[in-house]
Coordinates of C-alpha atoms in Angstrom, one line a residue:
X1 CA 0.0 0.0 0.0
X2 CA 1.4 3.4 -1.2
X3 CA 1.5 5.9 1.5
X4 CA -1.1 8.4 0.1
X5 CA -3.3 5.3 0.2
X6 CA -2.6 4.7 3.7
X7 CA -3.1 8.4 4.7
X8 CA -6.7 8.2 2.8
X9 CA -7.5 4.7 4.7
X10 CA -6.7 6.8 8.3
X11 CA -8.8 9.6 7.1
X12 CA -11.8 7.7 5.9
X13 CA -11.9 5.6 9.3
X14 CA -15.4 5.9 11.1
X15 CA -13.9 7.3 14.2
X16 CA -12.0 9.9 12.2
X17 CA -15.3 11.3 10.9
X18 CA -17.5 10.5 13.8
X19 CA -14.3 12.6 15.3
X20 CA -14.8 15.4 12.6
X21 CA -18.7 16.0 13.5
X22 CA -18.4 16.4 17.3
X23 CA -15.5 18.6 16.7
X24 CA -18.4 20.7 14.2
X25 CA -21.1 19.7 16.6
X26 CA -18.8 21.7 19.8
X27 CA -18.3 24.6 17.0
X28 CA -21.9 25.0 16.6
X29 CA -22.8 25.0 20.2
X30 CA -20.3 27.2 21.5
X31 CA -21.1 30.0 18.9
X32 CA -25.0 29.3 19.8
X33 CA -24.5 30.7 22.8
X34 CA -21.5 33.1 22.4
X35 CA -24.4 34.8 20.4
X36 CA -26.8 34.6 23.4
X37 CA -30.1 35.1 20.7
X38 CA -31.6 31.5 21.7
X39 CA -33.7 31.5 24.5
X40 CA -32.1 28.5 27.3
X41 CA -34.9 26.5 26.2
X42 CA -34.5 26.6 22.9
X43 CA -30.6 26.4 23.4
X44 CA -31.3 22.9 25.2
X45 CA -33.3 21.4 22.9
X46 CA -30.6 22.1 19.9
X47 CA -27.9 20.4 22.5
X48 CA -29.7 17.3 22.5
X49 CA -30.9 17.1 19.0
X50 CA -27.0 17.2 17.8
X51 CA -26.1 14.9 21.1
X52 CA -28.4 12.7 19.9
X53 CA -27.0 12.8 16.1
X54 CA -23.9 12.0 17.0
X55 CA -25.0 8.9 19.3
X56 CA -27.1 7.7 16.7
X57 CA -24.1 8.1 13.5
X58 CA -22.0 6.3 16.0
X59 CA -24.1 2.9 16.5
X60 CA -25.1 3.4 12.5
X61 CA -20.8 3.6 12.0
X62 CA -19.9 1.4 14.7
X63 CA -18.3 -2.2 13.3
X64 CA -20.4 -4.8 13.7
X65 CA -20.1 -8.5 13.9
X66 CA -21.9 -9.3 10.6
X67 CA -19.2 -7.9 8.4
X68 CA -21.5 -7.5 5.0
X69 CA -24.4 -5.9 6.7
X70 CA -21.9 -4.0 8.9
X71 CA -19.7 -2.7 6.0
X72 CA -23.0 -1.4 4.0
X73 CA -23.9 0.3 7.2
X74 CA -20.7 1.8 7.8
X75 CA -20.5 3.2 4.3
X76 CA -23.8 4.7 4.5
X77 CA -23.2 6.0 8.7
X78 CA -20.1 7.8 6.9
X79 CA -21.9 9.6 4.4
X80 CA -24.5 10.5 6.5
X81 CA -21.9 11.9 9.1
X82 CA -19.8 13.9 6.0
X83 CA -22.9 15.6 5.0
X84 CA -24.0 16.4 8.8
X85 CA -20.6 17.9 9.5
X86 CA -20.9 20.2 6.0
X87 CA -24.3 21.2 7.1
X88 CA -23.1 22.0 10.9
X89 CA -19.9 23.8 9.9
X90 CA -22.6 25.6 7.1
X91 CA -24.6 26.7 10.3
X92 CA -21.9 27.8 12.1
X93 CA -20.4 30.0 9.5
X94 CA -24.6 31.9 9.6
X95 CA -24.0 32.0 13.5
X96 CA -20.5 33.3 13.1
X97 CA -21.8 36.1 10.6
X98 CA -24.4 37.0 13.1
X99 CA -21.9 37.3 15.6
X100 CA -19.9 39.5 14.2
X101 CA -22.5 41.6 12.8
X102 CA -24.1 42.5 16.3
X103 CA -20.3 43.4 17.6
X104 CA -19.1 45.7 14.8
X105 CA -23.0 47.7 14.9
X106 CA -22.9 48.1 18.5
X107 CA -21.0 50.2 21.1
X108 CA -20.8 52.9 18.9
X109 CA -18.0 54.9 19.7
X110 CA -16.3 56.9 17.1
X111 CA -16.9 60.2 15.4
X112 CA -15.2 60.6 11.8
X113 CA -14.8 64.2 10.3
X114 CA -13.6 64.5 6.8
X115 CA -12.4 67.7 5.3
X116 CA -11.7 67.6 1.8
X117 CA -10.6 69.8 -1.2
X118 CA -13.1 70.4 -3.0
X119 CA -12.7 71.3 -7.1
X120 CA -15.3 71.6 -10.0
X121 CA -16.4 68.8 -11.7
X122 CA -15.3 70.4 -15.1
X123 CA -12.0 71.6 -14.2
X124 CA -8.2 70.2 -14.8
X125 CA -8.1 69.6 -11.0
X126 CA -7.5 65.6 -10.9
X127 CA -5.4 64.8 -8.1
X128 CA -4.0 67.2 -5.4
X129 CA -0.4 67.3 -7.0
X130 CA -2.2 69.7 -10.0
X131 CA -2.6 72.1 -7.5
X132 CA 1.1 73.3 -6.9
X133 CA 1.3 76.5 -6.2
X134 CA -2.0 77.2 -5.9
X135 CA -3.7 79.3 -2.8
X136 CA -7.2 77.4 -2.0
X137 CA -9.6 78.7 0.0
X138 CA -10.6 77.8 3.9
X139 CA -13.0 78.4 7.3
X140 CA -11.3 78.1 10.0
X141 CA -13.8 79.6 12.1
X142 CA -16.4 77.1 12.5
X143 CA -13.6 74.1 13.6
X144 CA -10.7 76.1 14.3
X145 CA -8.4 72.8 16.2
X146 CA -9.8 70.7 13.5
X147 CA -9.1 73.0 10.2
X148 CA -5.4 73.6 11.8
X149 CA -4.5 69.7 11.9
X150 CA -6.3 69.4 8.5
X151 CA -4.5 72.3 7.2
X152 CA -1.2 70.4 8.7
X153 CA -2.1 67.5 7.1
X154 CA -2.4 68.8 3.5
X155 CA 0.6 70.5 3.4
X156 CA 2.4 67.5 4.2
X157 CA 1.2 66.1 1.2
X158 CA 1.6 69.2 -1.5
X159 CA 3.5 71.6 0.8
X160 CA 3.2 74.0 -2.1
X161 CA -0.6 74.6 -1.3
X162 CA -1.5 77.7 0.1
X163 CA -4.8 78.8 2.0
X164 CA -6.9 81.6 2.0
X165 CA -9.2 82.7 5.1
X166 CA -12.7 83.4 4.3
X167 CA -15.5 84.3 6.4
X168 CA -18.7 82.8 4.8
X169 CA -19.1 79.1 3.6
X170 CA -21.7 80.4 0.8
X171 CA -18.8 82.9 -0.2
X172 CA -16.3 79.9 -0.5
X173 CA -19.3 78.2 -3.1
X174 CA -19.6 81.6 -5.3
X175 CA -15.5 81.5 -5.4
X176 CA -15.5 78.0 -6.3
X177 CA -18.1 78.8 -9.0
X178 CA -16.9 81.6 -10.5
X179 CA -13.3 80.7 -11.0
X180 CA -12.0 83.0 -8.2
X181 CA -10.2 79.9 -6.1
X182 CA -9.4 76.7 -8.0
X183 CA -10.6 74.8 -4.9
X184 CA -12.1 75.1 -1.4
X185 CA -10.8 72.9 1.7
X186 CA -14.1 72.3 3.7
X187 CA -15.7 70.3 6.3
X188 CA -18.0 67.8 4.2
X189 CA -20.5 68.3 7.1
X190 CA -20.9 71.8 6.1
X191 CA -22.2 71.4 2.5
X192 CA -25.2 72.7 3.3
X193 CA -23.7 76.2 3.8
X194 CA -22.6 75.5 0.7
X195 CA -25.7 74.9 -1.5
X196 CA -27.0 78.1 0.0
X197 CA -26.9 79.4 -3.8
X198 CA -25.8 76.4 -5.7
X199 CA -28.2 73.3 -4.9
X200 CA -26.6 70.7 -7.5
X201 CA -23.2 71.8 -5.6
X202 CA -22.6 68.3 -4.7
X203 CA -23.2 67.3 -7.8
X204 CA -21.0 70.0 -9.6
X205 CA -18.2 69.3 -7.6
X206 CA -15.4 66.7 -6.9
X207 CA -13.3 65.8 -4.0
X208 CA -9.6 64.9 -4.6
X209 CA -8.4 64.8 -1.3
X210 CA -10.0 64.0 2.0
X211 CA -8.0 64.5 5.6
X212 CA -10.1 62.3 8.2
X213 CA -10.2 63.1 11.9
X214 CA -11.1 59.9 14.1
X215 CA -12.7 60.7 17.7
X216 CA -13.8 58.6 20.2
X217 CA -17.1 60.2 21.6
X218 CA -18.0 59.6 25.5
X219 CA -21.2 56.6 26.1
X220 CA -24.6 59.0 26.4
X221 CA -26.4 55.6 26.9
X222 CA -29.3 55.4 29.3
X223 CA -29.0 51.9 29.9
X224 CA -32.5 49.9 30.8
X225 CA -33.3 46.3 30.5
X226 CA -34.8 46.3 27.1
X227 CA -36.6 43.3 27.5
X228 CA -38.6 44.4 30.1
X229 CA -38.5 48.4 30.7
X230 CA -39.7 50.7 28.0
X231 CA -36.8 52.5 26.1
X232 CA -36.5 55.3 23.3
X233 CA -33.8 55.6 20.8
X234 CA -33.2 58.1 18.2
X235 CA -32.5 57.0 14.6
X236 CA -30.6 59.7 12.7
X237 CA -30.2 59.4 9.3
X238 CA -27.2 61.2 8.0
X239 CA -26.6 63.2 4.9
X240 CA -23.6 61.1 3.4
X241 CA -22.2 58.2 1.7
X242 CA -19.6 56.3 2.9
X243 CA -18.9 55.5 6.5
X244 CA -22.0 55.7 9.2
X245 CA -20.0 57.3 11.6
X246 CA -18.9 60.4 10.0
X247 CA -20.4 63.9 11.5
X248 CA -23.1 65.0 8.6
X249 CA -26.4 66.9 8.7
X250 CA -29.2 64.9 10.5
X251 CA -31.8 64.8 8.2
X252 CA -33.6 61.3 8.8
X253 CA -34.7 62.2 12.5
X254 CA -36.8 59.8 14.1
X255 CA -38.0 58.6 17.7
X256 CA -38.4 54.9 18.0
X257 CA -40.4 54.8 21.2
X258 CA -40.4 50.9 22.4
X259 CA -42.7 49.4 25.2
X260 CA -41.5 45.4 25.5
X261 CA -44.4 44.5 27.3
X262 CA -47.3 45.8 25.5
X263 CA -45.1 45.3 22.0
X264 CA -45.9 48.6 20.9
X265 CA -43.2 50.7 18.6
X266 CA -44.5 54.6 18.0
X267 CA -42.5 55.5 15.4
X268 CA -42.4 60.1 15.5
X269 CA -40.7 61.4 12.6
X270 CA -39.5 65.4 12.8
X271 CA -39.2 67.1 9.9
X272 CA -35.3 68.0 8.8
X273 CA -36.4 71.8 8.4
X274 CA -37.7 72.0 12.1
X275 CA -37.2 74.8 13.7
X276 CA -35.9 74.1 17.4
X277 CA -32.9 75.1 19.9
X278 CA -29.5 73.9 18.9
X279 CA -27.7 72.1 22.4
X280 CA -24.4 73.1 21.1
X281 CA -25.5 76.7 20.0
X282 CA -28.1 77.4 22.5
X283 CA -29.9 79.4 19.5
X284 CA -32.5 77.8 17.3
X285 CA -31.6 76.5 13.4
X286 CA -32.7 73.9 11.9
X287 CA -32.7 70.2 13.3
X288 CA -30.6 68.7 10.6
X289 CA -28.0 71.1 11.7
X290 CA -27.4 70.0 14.9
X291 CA -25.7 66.3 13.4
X292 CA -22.9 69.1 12.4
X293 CA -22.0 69.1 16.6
X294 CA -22.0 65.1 16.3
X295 CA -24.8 62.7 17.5
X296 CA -24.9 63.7 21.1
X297 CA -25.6 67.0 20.3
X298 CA -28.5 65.8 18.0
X299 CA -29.8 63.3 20.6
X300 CA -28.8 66.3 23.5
X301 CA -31.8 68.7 21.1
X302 CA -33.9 66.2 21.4
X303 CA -34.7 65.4 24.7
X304 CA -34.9 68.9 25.4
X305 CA -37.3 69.6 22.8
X306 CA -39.3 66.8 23.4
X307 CA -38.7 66.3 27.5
X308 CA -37.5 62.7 27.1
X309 CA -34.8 61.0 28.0
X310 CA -33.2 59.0 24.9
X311 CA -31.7 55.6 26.1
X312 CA -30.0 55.0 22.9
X313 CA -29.6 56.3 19.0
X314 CA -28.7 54.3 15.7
X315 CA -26.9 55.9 12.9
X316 CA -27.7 55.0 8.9
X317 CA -27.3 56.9 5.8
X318 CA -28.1 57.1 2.2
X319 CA -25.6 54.2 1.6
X320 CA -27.3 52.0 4.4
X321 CA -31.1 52.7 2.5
X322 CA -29.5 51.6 -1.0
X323 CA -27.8 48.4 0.2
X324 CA -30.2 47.2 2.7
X325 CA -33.2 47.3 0.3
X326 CA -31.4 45.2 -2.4
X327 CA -30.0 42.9 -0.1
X328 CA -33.7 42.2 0.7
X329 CA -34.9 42.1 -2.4
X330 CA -37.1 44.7 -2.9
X331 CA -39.5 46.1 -0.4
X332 CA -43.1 46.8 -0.8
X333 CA -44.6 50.2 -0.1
X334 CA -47.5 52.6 -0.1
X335 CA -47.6 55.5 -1.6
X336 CA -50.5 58.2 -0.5
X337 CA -50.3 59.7 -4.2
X338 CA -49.1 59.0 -7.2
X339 CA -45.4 61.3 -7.8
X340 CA -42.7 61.4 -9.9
X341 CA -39.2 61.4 -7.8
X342 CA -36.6 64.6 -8.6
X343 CA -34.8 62.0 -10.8
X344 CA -37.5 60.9 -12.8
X345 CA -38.4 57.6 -11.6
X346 CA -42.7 57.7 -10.9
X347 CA -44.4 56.2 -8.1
X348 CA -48.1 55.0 -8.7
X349 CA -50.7 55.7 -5.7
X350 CA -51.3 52.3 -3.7
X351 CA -48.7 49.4 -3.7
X352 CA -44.9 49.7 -5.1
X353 CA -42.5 47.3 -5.3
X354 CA -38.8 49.2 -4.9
X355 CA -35.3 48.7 -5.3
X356 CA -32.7 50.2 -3.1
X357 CA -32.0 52.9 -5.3
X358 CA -35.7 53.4 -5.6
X359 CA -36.5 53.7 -1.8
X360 CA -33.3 56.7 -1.3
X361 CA -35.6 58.7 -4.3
X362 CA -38.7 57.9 -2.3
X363 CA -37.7 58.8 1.4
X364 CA -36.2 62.2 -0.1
X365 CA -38.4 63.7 -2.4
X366 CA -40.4 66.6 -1.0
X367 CA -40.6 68.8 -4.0
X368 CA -43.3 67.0 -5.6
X369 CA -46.0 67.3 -2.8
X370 CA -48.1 70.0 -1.2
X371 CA -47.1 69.1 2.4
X372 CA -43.1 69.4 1.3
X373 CA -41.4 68.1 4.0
X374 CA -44.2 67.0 5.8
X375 CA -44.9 64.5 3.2
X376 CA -41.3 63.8 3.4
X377 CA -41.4 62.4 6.8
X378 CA -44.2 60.1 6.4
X379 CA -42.7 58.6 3.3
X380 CA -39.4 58.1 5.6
X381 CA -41.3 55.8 8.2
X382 CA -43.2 54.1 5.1
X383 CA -39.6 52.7 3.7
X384 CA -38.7 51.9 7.4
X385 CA -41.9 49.7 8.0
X386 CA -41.7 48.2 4.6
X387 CA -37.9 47.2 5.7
X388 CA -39.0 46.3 8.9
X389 CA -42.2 43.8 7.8
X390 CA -39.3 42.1 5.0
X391 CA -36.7 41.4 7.8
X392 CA -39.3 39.9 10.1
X393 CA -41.0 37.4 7.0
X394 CA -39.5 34.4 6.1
X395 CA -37.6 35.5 3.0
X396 CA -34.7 36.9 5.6
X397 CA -33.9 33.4 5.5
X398 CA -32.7 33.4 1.9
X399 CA -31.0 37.1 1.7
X400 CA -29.5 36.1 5.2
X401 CA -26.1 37.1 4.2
X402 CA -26.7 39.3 1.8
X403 CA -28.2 41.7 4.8
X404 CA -26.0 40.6 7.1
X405 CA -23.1 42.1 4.8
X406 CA -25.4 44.7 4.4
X407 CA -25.9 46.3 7.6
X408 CA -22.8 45.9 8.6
X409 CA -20.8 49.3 7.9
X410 CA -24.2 51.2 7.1
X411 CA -25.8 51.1 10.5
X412 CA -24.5 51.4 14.0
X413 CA -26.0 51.8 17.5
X414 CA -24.6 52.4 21.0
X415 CA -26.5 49.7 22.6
X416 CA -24.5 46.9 24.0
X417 CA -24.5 43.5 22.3
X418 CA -26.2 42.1 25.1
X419 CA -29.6 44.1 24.7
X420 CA -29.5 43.4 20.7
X421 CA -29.6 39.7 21.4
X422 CA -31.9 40.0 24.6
X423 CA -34.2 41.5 22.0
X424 CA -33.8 38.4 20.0
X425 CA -34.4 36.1 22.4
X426 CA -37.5 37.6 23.7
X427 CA -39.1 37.4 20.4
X428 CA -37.7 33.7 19.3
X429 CA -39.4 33.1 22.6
X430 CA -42.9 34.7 22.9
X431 CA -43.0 35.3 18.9
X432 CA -45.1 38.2 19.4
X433 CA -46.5 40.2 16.8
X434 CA -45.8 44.3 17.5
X435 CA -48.0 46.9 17.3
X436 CA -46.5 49.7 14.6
X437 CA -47.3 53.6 15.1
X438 CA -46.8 55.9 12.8
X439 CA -46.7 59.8 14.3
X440 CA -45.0 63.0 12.6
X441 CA -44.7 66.3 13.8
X442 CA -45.6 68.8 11.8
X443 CA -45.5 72.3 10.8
X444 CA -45.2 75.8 8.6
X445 CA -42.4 76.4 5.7
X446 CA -41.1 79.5 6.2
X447 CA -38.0 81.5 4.7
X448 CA -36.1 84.0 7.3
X449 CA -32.3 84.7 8.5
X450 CA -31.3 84.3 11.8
X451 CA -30.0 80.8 11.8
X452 CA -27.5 79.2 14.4
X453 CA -25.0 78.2 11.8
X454 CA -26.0 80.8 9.0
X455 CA -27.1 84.0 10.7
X456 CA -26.6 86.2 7.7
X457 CA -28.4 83.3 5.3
X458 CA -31.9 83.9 4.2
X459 CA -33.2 79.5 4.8
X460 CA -36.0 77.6 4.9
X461 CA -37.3 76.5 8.1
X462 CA -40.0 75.0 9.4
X463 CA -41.5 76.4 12.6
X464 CA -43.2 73.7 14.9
X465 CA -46.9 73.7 15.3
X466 CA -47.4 73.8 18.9
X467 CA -50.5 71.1 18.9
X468 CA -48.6 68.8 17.3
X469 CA -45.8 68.6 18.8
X470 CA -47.9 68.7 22.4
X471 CA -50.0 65.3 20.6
X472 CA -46.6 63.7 19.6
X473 CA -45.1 64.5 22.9
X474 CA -48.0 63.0 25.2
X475 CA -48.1 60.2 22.5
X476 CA -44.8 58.7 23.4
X477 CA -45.4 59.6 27.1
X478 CA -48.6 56.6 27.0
X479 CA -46.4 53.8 25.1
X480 CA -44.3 54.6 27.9
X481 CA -47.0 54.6 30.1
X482 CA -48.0 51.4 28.2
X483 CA -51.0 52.8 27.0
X484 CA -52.1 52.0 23.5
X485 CA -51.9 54.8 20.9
X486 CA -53.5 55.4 17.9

């Protein structure tokens, strides 16, 4: 016998295989519960099923004293055993995946700022070495530590680069514009002071260089036992691609009000545009401009204009909507009204079935209705149900990596692990259907100057209506409560 004969005959022996599934049965197990998502009883019952597996391949495997019959049995306990192990080491590889989902989402704890040089889309400007020589312009006023390391860090790279002070963002845009500086070096958070009087300016525009500055940010949690205590997080959706945990305008804003026992979620959604007091600023502006002072600060505006305390707050952005929607494959909505979207794609009045790219054009378009951003906000918390009812259905089990890959990088949360898969196990357990709310607060569109971050700008805003906010206010005050709301 040859000795790569001899080394397949050692392999192929039942107690070699029978070996190789308890070692994939012990793989299984252990990352069953390093997750912690099965409820104990469920946990026990898996234990014994794949105890009992490997009991039963071992008497189907084991020699016995018939040698024909035992042979044919052997063969067949060795198949069977091969194709367990595949399917255990298969499950395993979904339980690692889930693992590692729920730790890179939660205990958020970073803050990314990107300031970039910023050219026109037309222009020669390619790379940052075709600007030697050149003087570009810069705020320094708004992030004066941050603009000075950023400043550092690009002349390291062209230290032939000059800069140029300038007072007013919108200033910077009409230079850019006009031909006056070949490029601005700007926060990306602060675009919107740049589309003061160029909307398409993101679109008009490329970056060539971005300097990022990584933060950690201090835990704001309100820890509770999410299983059992009512809790509230804020979901802010930020104006951005790329990375969820770069500081950008807020302008998804939404309170996910949660009541375990009652399984109730209100959903209140506050328009972009409103009109409230700034935490950082202690003036008002608009409520997509506090994201520009970082989560807390948009979380900190919150509570006090609501009087809540917020336990915890997700992050997503434009990317997360895109990629989480395909990975599902498709989502089903409703539309009020029938609309085209502001790049041409039409949405019919009833049910439509969207892609990811689809559901971005949905949740942003505010142009084509009579409420504007009103309208805007409801259509937000319609994509979020429709993505919410397609994760809970049984088709998750076939786009299972797909979303896992998904969400991961697009979405992340400072709740611990721990209360992500207590969740889990609450519903594997009771398998409760929830209760779904939908509340928005509304308002009136109005153009003025005056703002926080843009005093001298004449912006939209959009100043509260005092009822509603009172009815959204003592609306997540009864899910609290536990009281049902309508």
């Amino acid at each position: 016998m040859s000795k790569k004969e001899n080394i397949i005959q050692k392999v192929t022996q039942w107690r070699v295989i029978l070996g190789i599934q308890v070692i994939a049965s012990l793989i299984l197990i252990g990352l069953l519960f390093k997750l912690g998502a099965l409820p104990m009883l469920y946990a026990i019952i898996v234990i014994i099923l794949v105890a009992l597996l490997n009991v039963g391949i071992f008497f189907l495997m084991k020699p016995s004293k018939n040698k024909k019959k035992g042979k044919v049995r052997t063969v067949i306990g060795k198949f069977v055993s091969i194709l367990l192990s595949v399917l255990l080491l298969v499950g395993s590889l979904y339980i690692a995946q889930g693992n590692s989902l729920i730790d890179a989402i939660t205990g958020a704890n970073t803050e990314i700022t990107r300031i970039s040089v910023v050219v026109m889309k037309d222009s020669k400007y390619k790379k940052l070495s075709d600007l030697k020589g050149e003087t570009i312009e810069v705020n320094t006023s708004a992030e004066t530590d941050k603009m000075k390391e950023a400043i550092e860090g690009l002349q390291k790279e062209e230290s032939s680069i000059k800069t140029k002070e300038v007072a007013e963002f919108a200033t910077m845009a009409d230079d850019l514009y006009s031909g006056k500086t070949k490029a601005i070096y700007v926060n990306e958070a602060y675009y919107a002071m740049l589309e003061t009087n160029h909307e398409n300016f993101k679109y008009d525009t490329d970056v060539i260089y971005t300097y990022k500055i990584e933060e950690k940010t201090k835990d704001i949690s309100k820890n509770v036992n999410v299983t059992k205590d009512p809790f509230v997080v804020y979901i802010s959706g930020i104006d951005t691609y790329g990375s969820v945990s770069t500081v950008s305008r807020s302008d998804v804003n939404m309170i996910l009000t949660v009541n375990p026992k009652t399984k109730q979620i209100l959903m209140t959604s506050i328009p972009r545009d409103y009109y409230v007091t700034l935490a950082n600023k202690g003036k008002k502006d608009k409520l997509t401009h506090s994201g520009l002072g970082g989560i807390e600060n948009t979380v900190k505006t919150m509570e006090n204009f609501m009087g809540i305390d917020i336990n915890y707050y997700g992050r997503v952005n434009f990317t997360s909507v895109i990629e989480i929607v395909d990975a599902l494959g498709g989502i089903n909505i409703d539309s009020t009204v029938a609309f085209t979207g502001y790049d041409g794609t039409s949405f019919k009045k009833g049910t439509n079935h969207i892609t990811g790219k689809q559901a971005l054009e949905f949740s942003r378009e505010r142009h084509a209705f009579g409420g504007g951003d009103n309208e805007r906000v409801h259509n937000q918390q319609v994509v979020m149900a429709g993505m919410i009812k397609k994760m809970i259905s049984p088709s998750i089990i076939t786009n299972y990596s797909s979303v896992l890959s998904s969400i991961n990088g697009s979405f992340e949360t400072n709740m611990e692990s721990g209360d992500i898969t207590g969740l889990l196990q609450m519903q594997i357990s009771d398998m409760a259907s929830w209760t779904i709310v939908q509340k928005q607060l509304t308002g009136t569109g109005k153009t003025m100057t005056g703002g926080a971050y843009m005093p001298n700008n004449k912006l939209y805003y959009m100043i509260p209506n005092e009822a509603s906010v009172a009815e959204n206010k003592q609306a997540i005050q009864n899910v609290l409560a536990g009281k049902p709301v309508s």
